[in-house]
Structure formats: C-alpha cells, structure tokens
CSV table of C-alpha atoms in Angstrom, one decimal:
chain,number,residue,atom,x,y,z
A,1,UNK,CA,-5.4,21.1,-11.4
A,2,UNK,CA,-3.7,21.0,-14.8
A,3,UNK,CA,-0.3,19.5,-15.2
A,4,UNK,CA,2.1,20.3,-18.0
A,5,UNK,CA,3.9,17.2,-19.2
A,6,UNK,CA,7.0,17.6,-21.4
A,7,UNK,CA,10.4,16.0,-21.9
A,8,UNK,CA,12.4,13.8,-24.2
A,9,UNK,CA,10.8,12.8,-27.5
A,10,UNK,CA,11.7,9.2,-26.7
A,11,UNK,CA,9.2,9.0,-23.8
A,12,UNK,CA,5.5,8.3,-24.3
A,13,UNK,CA,4.0,11.4,-22.6
A,14,UNK,CA,0.5,10.6,-23.9
A,15,UNK,CA,0.5,7.2,-22.0
A,16,UNK,CA,1.6,9.1,-18.9
A,17,UNK,CA,-1.2,11.6,-19.4
A,18,UNK,CA,-3.8,8.8,-19.7
A,19,UNK,CA,-2.6,7.3,-16.4
A,20,UNK,CA,-2.9,10.6,-14.6
A,21,UNK,CA,-6.3,11.1,-16.1
A,22,UNK,CA,-7.5,7.9,-14.4
A,23,UNK,CA,-6.6,9.6,-11.1
A,24,UNK,CA,-8.7,12.6,-12.0
A,25,UNK,CA,-5.8,14.9,-13.1
A,26,UNK,CA,-5.8,17.0,-16.2
A,27,UNK,CA,-2.7,17.2,-18.3
A,28,UNK,CA,-1.4,19.3,-21.2
A,29,UNK,CA,1.2,17.5,-23.2
A,30,UNK,CA,4.1,19.4,-24.9
A,31,UNK,CA,5.5,16.5,-27.0
A,32,UNK,CA,8.9,17.9,-27.9
A,33,UNK,CA,11.0,20.1,-25.5
A,34,UNK,CA,11.8,23.3,-27.4
A,35,UNK,CA,15.2,24.9,-27.3
A,36,UNK,CA,16.0,27.9,-25.1
A,37,UNK,CA,14.1,31.0,-26.1
A,38,UNK,CA,11.5,29.1,-28.0
A,39,UNK,CA,9.4,27.8,-25.2
A,40,UNK,CA,7.4,30.7,-23.6
A,41,UNK,CA,5.1,31.3,-26.5
A,42,UNK,CA,4.3,27.5,-26.8
A,43,UNK,CA,3.3,26.9,-23.2
A,44,UNK,CA,-0.4,26.1,-22.7
A,45,UNK,CA,-2.3,28.5,-20.4
A,46,UNK,CA,-3.8,27.6,-17.0
A,47,UNK,CA,-0.9,25.4,-15.9
A,48,UNK,CA,-0.7,24.7,-12.2
A,49,UNK,CA,2.3,22.3,-12.0
A,50,UNK,CA,5.0,21.1,-14.5
A,51,UNK,CA,6.6,17.7,-14.9
A,52,UNK,CA,9.8,17.3,-17.0
A,53,UNK,CA,10.6,13.7,-18.0
A,54,UNK,CA,14.3,13.1,-19.1
A,55,UNK,CA,15.0,9.3,-19.1
A,56,UNK,CA,18.5,9.2,-20.6
A,57,UNK,CA,20.3,12.6,-20.4
A,58,UNK,CA,23.6,13.4,-18.7
A,59,UNK,CA,23.5,15.7,-15.7
A,60,UNK,CA,24.6,18.8,-17.7
A,61,UNK,CA,21.9,18.3,-20.3
A,62,UNK,CA,19.3,17.8,-17.5
A,63,UNK,CA,20.4,21.0,-15.9
A,64,UNK,CA,20.1,22.9,-19.2
A,65,UNK,CA,16.6,21.6,-19.9
A,66,UNK,CA,15.5,22.4,-16.4
A,67,UNK,CA,16.8,25.9,-16.7
A,68,UNK,CA,15.0,26.5,-20.0
A,69,UNK,CA,11.7,25.3,-18.7
A,70,UNK,CA,12.1,27.1,-15.4
A,71,UNK,CA,12.6,30.4,-17.3
A,72,UNK,CA,9.4,29.9,-19.2
A,73,UNK,CA,7.2,29.0,-16.2
A,74,UNK,CA,5.6,31.4,-13.8
A,75,UNK,CA,7.6,31.5,-10.5
A,76,UNK,CA,4.7,30.0,-8.6
A,77,UNK,CA,4.6,26.8,-10.7
A,78,UNK,CA,6.6,23.9,-9.1
A,79,UNK,CA,8.7,21.9,-11.5
A,80,UNK,CA,9.1,18.1,-10.8
A,81,UNK,CA,11.8,16.4,-12.8
A,82,UNK,CA,11.9,12.7,-13.6
A,83,UNK,CA,15.5,11.6,-14.4
A,84,UNK,CA,18.0,8.8,-13.8
A,85,UNK,CA,19.4,8.5,-10.3
A,86,UNK,CA,21.9,11.3,-9.6
A,87,UNK,CA,24.7,11.7,-7.0
A,88,UNK,CA,23.9,14.1,-4.2
A,89,UNK,CA,26.2,16.7,-5.8
A,90,UNK,CA,24.4,16.4,-9.2
A,91,UNK,CA,21.0,16.5,-7.5
A,92,UNK,CA,21.9,19.8,-5.9
A,93,UNK,CA,23.1,21.2,-9.2
A,94,UNK,CA,19.9,20.3,-10.9
A,95,UNK,CA,17.8,21.7,-8.1
A,96,UNK,CA,19.8,24.9,-8.3
A,97,UNK,CA,18.8,25.1,-12.0
A,98,UNK,CA,15.2,25.5,-11.0
A,99,UNK,CA,13.8,22.1,-10.2
A,100,UNK,CA,11.5,21.9,-7.2
A,101,UNK,CA,12.0,18.2,-6.7
A,102,UNK,CA,13.6,15.2,-8.4
A,103,UNK,CA,12.5,11.6,-8.7
A,104,UNK,CA,14.1,8.5,-10.2
A,105,UNK,CA,11.4,6.0,-11.4
A,106,UNK,CA,12.2,2.3,-11.2
A,107,UNK,CA,11.4,2.0,-14.9
A,108,UNK,CA,10.4,4.3,-17.8
A,109,UNK,CA,7.0,3.2,-18.9
A,110,UNK,CA,4.1,5.6,-18.7
A,111,UNK,CA,2.3,3.9,-15.8
A,112,UNK,CA,5.4,3.6,-13.6
A,113,UNK,CA,6.4,7.3,-14.1
A,114,UNK,CA,2.9,8.5,-13.6
A,115,UNK,CA,2.5,6.6,-10.3
A,116,UNK,CA,5.8,8.1,-9.1
A,117,UNK,CA,4.8,11.6,-10.1
A,118,UNK,CA,1.4,11.2,-8.5
A,119,UNK,CA,3.0,10.0,-5.2
A,120,UNK,CA,5.2,13.1,-5.1
A,121,UNK,CA,2.3,15.5,-5.9
A,122,UNK,CA,0.2,13.9,-3.1
A,123,UNK,CA,3.1,14.0,-0.6
A,124,UNK,CA,3.8,17.7,-1.5
A,125,UNK,CA,0.2,18.6,-1.0
A,126,UNK,CA,-0.2,19.6,-4.6
A,127,UNK,CA,-2.9,17.0,-5.0
A,128,UNK,CA,-5.4,16.4,-2.2
A,129,UNK,CA,-5.3,12.8,-1.1
A,130,UNK,CA,-8.6,10.9,-1.4
A,131,UNK,CA,-9.9,9.7,1.9
A,132,UNK,CA,-12.7,7.3,2.9
A,133,UNK,CA,-12.9,7.2,6.7
A,134,UNK,CA,-9.6,5.7,7.8
A,135,UNK,CA,-8.7,4.6,4.3
A,136,UNK,CA,-6.2,6.8,2.3
A,137,UNK,CA,-5.1,6.9,-1.3
A,138,UNK,CA,-5.2,8.8,-4.5
A,139,UNK,CA,-4.7,6.2,-7.1
A,140,UNK,CA,-7.5,5.2,-9.6
A,141,UNK,CA,-7.8,1.8,-7.9
A,142,UNK,CA,-8.4,3.3,-4.5
A,143,UNK,CA,-10.9,5.9,-5.8
A,144,UNK,CA,-12.9,3.1,-7.4
A,145,UNK,CA,-12.9,1.2,-4.2
A,146,UNK,CA,-14.2,4.3,-2.3
A,147,UNK,CA,-17.0,4.7,-4.8
A,148,UNK,CA,-18.0,1.1,-4.3
A,149,UNK,CA,-18.0,1.4,-0.6
A,150,UNK,CA,-20.3,4.4,-0.8
A,151,UNK,CA,-22.6,2.4,-3.1
A,152,UNK,CA,-22.9,-0.8,-1.0
A,153,UNK,CA,-22.8,0.8,2.5
A,154,UNK,CA,-26.5,1.8,2.8
A,155,UNK,CA,-27.7,-1.5,1.4
A,156,UNK,CA,-28.7,-4.5,3.5
A,157,UNK,CA,-27.0,-6.9,1.2
A,158,UNK,CA,-24.2,-9.2,2.1
A,159,UNK,CA,-20.8,-7.9,0.9
A,160,UNK,CA,-17.7,-10.1,0.0
A,161,UNK,CA,-14.3,-8.4,0.4
A,162,UNK,CA,-11.4,-10.0,-1.5
A,163,UNK,CA,-7.8,-9.0,-0.8
A,164,UNK,CA,-4.4,-10.2,0.0
A,165,UNK,CA,-3.1,-10.3,3.6
A,166,UNK,CA,-2.5,-6.8,5.0
A,167,UNK,CA,-4.6,-4.9,2.4
A,168,UNK,CA,-7.1,-3.7,5.1
A,169,UNK,CA,-10.2,-5.9,4.8
A,170,UNK,CA,-11.4,-5.2,8.3
A,171,UNK,CA,-10.9,-1.5,7.9
A,172,UNK,CA,-13.1,-1.6,4.8
A,173,UNK,CA,-15.7,-3.5,6.8
A,174,UNK,CA,-15.6,-0.9,9.5
A,175,UNK,CA,-16.1,1.9,6.9
A,176,UNK,CA,-19.1,0.0,5.4
A,177,UNK,CA,-20.6,-0.3,8.9
A,178,UNK,CA,-19.9,3.4,9.7
A,179,UNK,CA,-21.7,4.5,6.5
A,180,UNK,CA,-24.5,2.1,6.8
A,181,UNK,CA,-26.4,3.8,9.6
A,182,UNK,CA,-27.1,0.5,11.3
A,183,UNK,CA,-28.0,0.9,15.0
A,184,UNK,CA,-25.7,-1.8,16.4
A,185,UNK,CA,-22.0,-2.3,16.6
A,186,UNK,CA,-19.6,-4.1,14.2
A,187,UNK,CA,-18.6,-7.6,15.5
A,188,UNK,CA,-15.4,-8.9,13.9
A,189,UNK,CA,-14.5,-12.6,13.9
A,190,UNK,CA,-11.6,-14.4,12.1
A,191,UNK,CA,-12.4,-17.9,11.0
A,192,UNK,CA,-8.8,-18.9,11.0
A,193,UNK,CA,-8.7,-18.3,14.8
A,194,UNK,CA,-11.5,-20.9,15.4
A,195,UNK,CA,-10.8,-24.6,15.7
A,196,UNK,CA,-12.8,-26.9,13.5
A,197,UNK,CA,-14.4,-28.4,16.6
A,198,UNK,CA,-15.6,-25.1,18.0
A,199,UNK,CA,-16.3,-23.2,14.8
A,200,UNK,CA,-20.0,-24.2,14.5
A,201,UNK,CA,-20.6,-23.6,18.2
A,202,UNK,CA,-19.0,-20.1,18.2
A,203,UNK,CA,-20.7,-18.9,15.1
A,204,UNK,CA,-24.1,-20.5,15.4
A,205,UNK,CA,-24.4,-21.3,19.1
A,206,UNK,CA,-25.2,-24.6,20.9
A,207,UNK,CA,-27.7,-26.1,23.3
A,208,UNK,CA,-26.8,-27.5,26.7
A,209,UNK,CA,-25.5,-31.1,26.3
A,210,UNK,CA,-24.9,-30.7,22.6
A,211,UNK,CA,-21.4,-32.1,23.0
A,212,UNK,CA,-19.0,-33.0,25.7
A,213,UNK,CA,-18.3,-29.9,27.8
A,214,UNK,CA,-21.4,-28.0,26.7
A,215,UNK,CA,-22.8,-27.5,30.2
A,216,UNK,CA,-24.9,-24.6,29.3
A,217,UNK,CA,-26.7,-23.0,26.4
A,218,UNK,CA,-24.6,-20.6,24.3
A,219,UNK,CA,-25.9,-17.9,21.9
A,220,UNK,CA,-24.0,-17.9,18.5
A,221,UNK,CA,-22.0,-14.8,17.5
A,222,UNK,CA,-24.2,-14.3,14.4
A,223,UNK,CA,-27.3,-13.9,16.6
A,224,UNK,CA,-25.4,-12.0,19.3
A,225,UNK,CA,-24.4,-9.3,16.7
A,226,UNK,CA,-28.0,-8.1,16.9
A,227,UNK,CA,-28.9,-5.5,14.2
A,228,UNK,CA,-25.3,-4.4,13.8
A,229,UNK,CA,-22.8,-5.7,11.2
A,230,UNK,CA,-21.2,-9.1,11.5
A,231,UNK,CA,-17.7,-9.2,9.9
A,232,UNK,CA,-16.4,-12.7,9.3
A,233,UNK,CA,-12.8,-12.8,8.0
A,234,UNK,CA,-11.1,-15.7,6.2
A,235,UNK,CA,-14.3,-17.5,5.2
A,236,UNK,CA,-12.1,-19.6,2.9
A,237,UNK,CA,-11.0,-21.4,6.2
A,238,UNK,CA,-14.6,-22.4,7.1
A,239,UNK,CA,-15.2,-26.1,7.5
A,240,UNK,CA,-17.7,-27.7,5.0
A,241,UNK,CA,-20.3,-28.0,7.8
A,242,UNK,CA,-19.9,-24.3,8.7
A,243,UNK,CA,-20.2,-23.4,5.0
A,244,UNK,CA,-23.5,-25.2,4.7
A,245,UNK,CA,-24.8,-23.4,7.8
A,246,UNK,CA,-23.6,-20.1,6.5
A,247,UNK,CA,-25.4,-20.7,3.2
A,248,UNK,CA,-28.6,-21.3,5.1
A,249,UNK,CA,-28.1,-18.0,7.0
A,250,UNK,CA,-27.6,-16.1,3.8
A,251,UNK,CA,-30.7,-17.6,2.1
A,252,UNK,CA,-33.1,-17.7,5.0
A,253,UNK,CA,-31.6,-15.3,7.6
A,254,UNK,CA,-31.9,-17.9,10.4
A,255,UNK,CA,-29.7,-20.4,12.1
A,256,UNK,CA,-30.2,-23.5,14.2
A,257,UNK,CA,-27.8,-23.9,17.2
A,258,UNK,CA,-25.7,-27.1,17.4
A,259,UNK,CA,-27.8,-29.8,19.1
A,260,UNK,CA,-30.9,-27.7,18.9
A,261,UNK,CA,-34.3,-28.1,17.0
A,262,UNK,CA,-35.3,-24.4,17.0
A,263,UNK,CA,-34.4,-21.7,14.6
A,264,UNK,CA,-33.2,-18.3,15.6
A,265,UNK,CA,-33.4,-15.2,13.4
A,266,UNK,CA,-30.2,-13.5,12.2
A,267,UNK,CA,-30.8,-9.7,12.0
A,268,UNK,CA,-27.2,-8.5,11.5
A,269,UNK,CA,-25.8,-7.4,8.1
A,270,UNK,CA,-23.0,-9.8,7.0
A,271,UNK,CA,-19.7,-8.6,5.6
A,272,UNK,CA,-17.4,-11.5,4.7
A,273,UNK,CA,-13.8,-11.5,3.6
A,274,UNK,CA,-11.0,-13.8,2.4
A,275,UNK,CA,-7.5,-13.7,1.0
A,276,UNK,CA,-8.2,-16.9,-1.1
A,277,UNK,CA,-9.3,-17.1,-4.7
A,278,UNK,CA,-12.8,-18.6,-4.1
A,279,UNK,CA,-13.7,-18.6,-7.8
A,280,UNK,CA,-11.1,-21.3,-8.6
A,281,UNK,CA,-11.2,-23.1,-5.3
A,282,UNK,CA,-12.1,-26.9,-5.6
A,283,UNK,CA,-15.6,-27.8,-4.5
A,284,UNK,CA,-14.2,-29.8,-1.6
A,285,UNK,CA,-12.5,-26.7,-0.3
A,286,UNK,CA,-15.2,-24.1,-0.8
A,287,UNK,CA,-18.8,-24.7,-1.9
A,288,UNK,CA,-19.6,-23.4,-5.3
A,289,UNK,CA,-23.2,-22.5,-4.4
A,290,UNK,CA,-22.0,-20.5,-1.5
A,291,UNK,CA,-19.6,-18.6,-3.7
A,292,UNK,CA,-22.3,-17.9,-6.2
A,293,UNK,CA,-24.5,-16.6,-3.4
A,294,UNK,CA,-21.7,-14.2,-2.2
A,295,UNK,CA,-20.4,-12.8,-5.4
A,296,UNK,CA,-23.2,-10.3,-6.1
A,297,UNK,CA,-21.6,-7.5,-4.0
A,298,UNK,CA,-17.9,-7.9,-4.2
A,299,UNK,CA,-15.1,-5.5,-3.3
A,300,UNK,CA,-11.6,-6.2,-4.4
A,301,UNK,CA,-8.8,-4.5,-2.5
A,302,UNK,CA,-5.7,-3.8,-4.6
A,303,UNK,CA,-2.4,-4.9,-3.2
A,304,UNK,CA,0.1,-2.2,-2.5
A,305,UNK,CA,2.3,-3.2,-5.4
A,306,UNK,CA,-0.6,-2.1,-7.7
A,307,UNK,CA,-0.9,1.3,-6.1
A,308,UNK,CA,2.6,2.4,-5.4
A,309,UNK,CA,1.7,6.0,-6.0
A,310,UNK,CA,0.1,5.9,-2.5
A,311,UNK,CA,3.5,4.9,-0.9
A,312,UNK,CA,4.7,8.4,0.0
A,313,UNK,CA,1.3,9.4,1.4
A,314,UNK,CA,1.1,6.2,3.5
A,315,UNK,CA,4.7,6.4,4.7
A,316,UNK,CA,4.1,10.0,5.8
A,317,UNK,CA,0.8,9.2,7.5
A,318,UNK,CA,2.3,6.3,9.4
A,319,UNK,CA,5.3,8.5,10.4
A,320,UNK,CA,2.9,11.3,11.6
A,321,UNK,CA,1.1,8.7,13.6
A,322,UNK,CA,4.3,7.5,15.3
A,323,UNK,CA,5.5,11.1,15.9
A,324,UNK,CA,2.2,11.8,17.7
A,325,UNK,CA,2.7,8.8,20.0
A,326,UNK,CA,6.4,9.4,20.5
A,327,UNK,CA,7.0,13.2,20.0
A,328,UNK,CA,9.9,13.9,17.6
A,329,UNK,CA,10.6,15.1,14.1
A,330,UNK,CA,11.4,11.9,12.3
A,331,UNK,CA,11.4,12.2,8.5
A,332,UNK,CA,12.0,10.1,5.4
A,333,UNK,CA,14.5,11.6,2.8
A,334,UNK,CA,13.6,11.5,-0.9
A,335,UNK,CA,16.2,8.9,-1.8
A,336,UNK,CA,14.6,6.5,0.6
A,337,UNK,CA,11.3,6.8,-1.1
A,338,UNK,CA,12.9,5.9,-4.4
A,339,UNK,CA,14.1,2.7,-2.8
A,340,UNK,CA,10.7,1.9,-1.4
A,341,UNK,CA,9.2,2.1,-4.8
A,342,UNK,CA,11.4,-0.8,-5.9
A,343,UNK,CA,10.2,-3.1,-3.2
A,344,UNK,CA,7.0,-5.2,-3.8
A,345,UNK,CA,5.6,-5.0,-0.3
A,346,UNK,CA,4.1,-8.5,-0.2
A,347,UNK,CA,2.6,-7.8,3.2
A,348,UNK,CA,0.9,-4.7,1.8
A,349,UNK,CA,-0.2,-1.8,4.0
A,350,UNK,CA,0.1,-3.7,7.2
A,351,UNK,CA,3.8,-4.5,6.4
A,352,UNK,CA,4.5,-0.9,5.4
A,353,UNK,CA,3.0,0.5,8.6
A,354,UNK,CA,5.0,-1.9,10.9
A,355,UNK,CA,8.2,-1.2,8.9
A,356,UNK,CA,7.8,2.6,9.2
A,357,UNK,CA,7.2,2.3,13.0
A,358,UNK,CA,10.2,0.0,13.5
A,359,UNK,CA,12.4,2.2,11.3
A,360,UNK,CA,11.2,5.3,13.2
A,361,UNK,CA,12.3,3.7,16.5
A,362,UNK,CA,15.8,3.2,15.1
A,363,UNK,CA,16.0,6.6,13.4
A,364,UNK,CA,19.4,8.1,14.3
A,365,UNK,CA,20.9,11.6,14.2
A,366,UNK,CA,19.7,14.9,15.5
A,367,UNK,CA,17.3,15.3,12.5
A,368,UNK,CA,15.6,11.9,13.1
A,369,UNK,CA,16.2,10.7,9.5
A,370,UNK,CA,14.9,7.2,8.7
A,371,UNK,CA,17.1,5.1,6.5
A,372,UNK,CA,16.0,2.7,3.7
A,373,UNK,CA,18.1,0.0,5.4
A,374,UNK,CA,16.0,0.2,8.6
A,375,UNK,CA,12.8,0.2,6.6
A,376,UNK,CA,13.6,-2.8,4.4
A,377,UNK,CA,15.1,-4.8,7.4
A,378,UNK,CA,11.9,-4.1,9.3
A,379,UNK,CA,9.8,-5.2,6.2
A,380,UNK,CA,11.7,-8.5,6.0
A,381,UNK,CA,11.0,-9.2,9.7
A,382,UNK,CA,7.3,-8.7,9.1
A,383,UNK,CA,6.9,-10.4,5.7
A,384,UNK,CA,7.3,-14.2,5.7
A,385,UNK,CA,6.1,-14.4,2.1
A,386,UNK,CA,8.4,-11.8,0.6
A,387,UNK,CA,10.0,-12.6,-2.8
A,388,UNK,CA,13.2,-14.5,-2.8
A,389,UNK,CA,15.1,-11.4,-4.1
A,390,UNK,CA,14.2,-9.6,-0.9
A,391,UNK,CA,14.4,-12.3,1.7
A,392,UNK,CA,17.4,-14.0,3.2
A,393,UNK,CA,16.5,-17.5,4.3
A,394,UNK,CA,17.8,-18.6,7.6
A,395,UNK,CA,17.8,-21.5,10.1
A,396,UNK,CA,17.3,-20.2,13.6
A,397,UNK,CA,18.6,-23.4,15.0
A,398,UNK,CA,22.0,-22.9,13.4
A,399,UNK,CA,22.4,-19.1,13.0
A,400,UNK,CA,22.4,-16.3,15.5
A,401,UNK,CA,20.5,-13.1,14.9
A,402,UNK,CA,23.8,-11.2,14.3
A,403,UNK,CA,24.8,-13.7,11.6
A,404,UNK,CA,21.4,-13.4,9.8
A,405,UNK,CA,21.5,-9.6,10.2
A,406,UNK,CA,24.9,-9.4,8.6
A,407,UNK,CA,23.7,-11.4,5.6
A,408,UNK,CA,20.7,-9.2,5.2
A,409,UNK,CA,22.9,-6.1,5.3
A,410,UNK,CA,25.4,-7.5,2.9
A,411,UNK,CA,22.7,-8.4,0.4
A,412,UNK,CA,21.1,-5.0,0.7
A,413,UNK,CA,24.3,-3.0,0.2
A,414,UNK,CA,25.5,-5.2,-2.7
A,415,UNK,CA,22.1,-4.5,-4.4
A,416,UNK,CA,22.2,-0.8,-3.8
A,417,UNK,CA,25.8,-0.5,-4.9
A,418,UNK,CA,24.9,-2.4,-8.1
A,419,UNK,CA,22.1,0.0,-8.8
A,420,UNK,CA,24.4,3.0,-8.3
A,421,UNK,CA,27.2,1.5,-10.3
A,422,UNK,CA,29.4,1.3,-7.3
A,423,UNK,CA,29.0,5.0,-6.4
A,424,UNK,CA,29.3,5.1,-2.6
A,425,UNK,CA,28.1,8.7,-2.3
A,426,UNK,CA,24.9,7.9,-4.2
A,427,UNK,CA,24.5,4.5,-2.3
A,428,UNK,CA,24.8,6.3,1.0
A,429,UNK,CA,22.1,8.8,0.0
A,430,UNK,CA,19.8,6.0,-1.2
A,431,UNK,CA,20.3,4.1,2.1
A,432,UNK,CA,19.6,7.3,4.1
A,433,UNK,CA,22.9,7.2,5.9
A,434,UNK,CA,26.1,9.2,5.8
A,435,UNK,CA,29.1,8.2,3.6
A,436,UNK,CA,31.3,7.5,6.6
A,437,UNK,CA,28.5,5.2,8.0
A,438,UNK,CA,28.5,3.4,4.7
A,439,UNK,CA,32.2,2.9,4.8
A,440,UNK,CA,32.1,1.5,8.3
A,441,UNK,CA,29.2,-0.9,7.5
A,442,UNK,CA,31.0,-2.2,4.4
A,443,UNK,CA,34.2,-2.6,6.4
A,444,UNK,CA,32.5,-4.6,9.1
A,445,UNK,CA,30.8,-6.8,6.5
A,446,UNK,CA,34.0,-7.4,4.7
A,447,UNK,CA,32.6,-5.6,1.6
A,448,UNK,CA,34.8,-2.5,1.7
C-alpha cells in the first residue's frame, strides 16, 4: 500500500513518512498543498490512500482544501483528514466536502500524527493488522516483538520477558510454547502468589519430614512440568534462596528438593518474566549473576502508551469479543477514540480490555454506543497506578461511592470542556453522549 501525505507547509510530513515506514507502509510526500486546479498533474501515481494534515486552519479553509484534494483523487481512494477538534456540525461539513474520516491528534509531531493515522487505517481495514497467535498490533514495536518470538520459539534456550503490568507477558509465553513444538503443556506460576515459606517447596519440591507439616514427599513444579514449558512470572519477587536454586537449574538443568540429598533432572523449557527492572536492582534484591545468566534471550513488551496506534484495533477486538458473548451491536464513536488517545493507560492492554467490557455493559441507547465517560471511569476503577491527572484519590472510610463517582465525573467534564473551549456540543460528542444528557449531568454536578 502507498499513502499520499500532503498538507500544510508548517507540518513535517517527512517525519511522519519515516514513522509510517517503520510500520511497513510506503508514502509519497507532496510537501506543499497546491491551489485548486493545479493538483491533478502533480499527484504521484499508484496511490492507494491519501492523508491530508491541516494543524491550524479554520473550518472553511479545511473544507476548501479537502474539496481540492478530493477532486484530484480517484473516487476509490479514501481521504483521511487530520485537523483540530471540530464541532459535530463542522465535522459533517468537512465530510460533505469529500473527507472519508477525520481525526484530531493529541499533538502535532510526526510520531503522534502517524500513530493516529495508522490506528485509523488498521481499524478501517485499509491496513491488515499484524497478528501473532492471540497477540495483535500493527506498530513497529509490535512487529519487532513478533519477529523475536518467531526467532526464540524453536530454540531450547531460557527466555526472559520484561514488561509492565498488563502488557501480556503470559500471552507471549503461551505463543512461544505454541510455536516451539514441545510435546508437553505450558505450566504457568506467579512467584508473587507464593509465600516465602512455601516458595522453595512449590518450585523445587520437598522430601517427607523436610519441615513441619511435610507429611509426604512432593514433586516440585519445575520437575512436574515434564518436557513442556515452565512459565515463571514475577521472578523479581523470588527469595534469595529461591534465586540461588533457580540459577542452579539454569546452569545444570537439575534441582534438589528441600530436605533431600538427591538431584532430579529438569527437562522443561523455562520462560521467565518480571515487571521489575532487574538490570538496576540492588544485589540484595536480585542476584547479578542470575540476571546475567538470563539476559541472553530477552523480549521487551512495549507499554500501551508507546503503541497507541494499536488502540482502535484493540478496542474493536475487545468489543467484538464482548458482543460475541453478549449478542448486541455495541460500538465506539470516533470522538471517543480521540479521547482514548489522550489517556496513558498505565494498566496497559489488561486495563483497556476490562474498561471496554465494563463500558459495553453500560452502553445506553438503541444503537449501543459506548461513551468515553464510561470507558475512563472503568479504567480508573481498574488502574491503581494511574497518573494523578487521571485519578481521583478517595478515602473509602469517609466517602460513599456516589460521592467519589460525582468527583470523577466533575473532573472528567471539566477537563473535556477545557479541551473544547467550553463548547458543549463538541464536549458531548467527545464524551459519546447527547447534548441533553450533558446538560443534565452538569446540572446534577453543579457545573451547569
């Protein structure tokens, strides 16, 4: 696919083209938008889609430029327009001039606009999303991750997966196992769920009488995994003793049960993961020699804030999943997607999935439209580590849910009204609700 990039001379189209190239998309750049009548002869050949970037024009000027470019393009070429946030009426006017869709990027650097455009192209089906098993995404970071998975999967080497909470570390481990061709199953264990007292016993096994309550011999999970794949999550939470035993497993492929004097072979392939930065961890928290032994085959999972272009695709896939489970036709309007691009999603893909499912459950109206308010409220409930700008702190001992909910709503609508310069029609569209609903909400909150 080849994309025509054109627009205002003040915007760095070349930087945008470089960002799209990282995602495997070819671009033809038309640096300066010609005047009406002068464009057809200057358009490159072989264009499949066109993107018009207009960061700072008024709506009438936007409409004129859209009409000029639409006239020059073949009828089968869709035209995506990047411009400032418009009122619903102005959006309709620009669409009537020949735009196929409109987006309002959160900022006007080449990377941000490119990720927003890529997200729209993927959602519209113009660009086929890249998929690796149950992993989805079209950004350069995700493509690089998929290539690395394909490289390490058939090997017998231990793999270390690094990623923030909610980035999908266990899904990556499952995909590595699926592609490995190993005869056994994948056994998944989270170190954070094991107490310090039981950690060594669970992982490495114990002999009868090894400690109080050990009334029988127990096989450790590492041995029980057989010839399959053993996935150990949150290895940064392992005790120093467990770290020492794990290092022995990695180096000699054998383990000695607690209280025992015999060695048992470990045949499983190990895939380990953590949310912690092991490279800078103090020696007393994580052994340096263990980290050096693990770092050979490392996969780093990008947080969602670094691959925002995948947001529309992920939202749609989670919504499709929900609609299959609970038949309906719930959908996300374009204005809501613009809002989602402005949120940092500290809980990553897990937070987004739960937010979409909760918002879908509250979707109102005959068309099942999901609102940005429902999505962001759901995200706040799921994300204890969200940024201060997105979280309302509360004391459950002193405040009711209704009081906290009112403060969340008030902050949300103050922010959205500030972004839209007080335009209630535009704010209602951004929130995914009707104007009358907005007036009622503001009145109830004392903000009207």
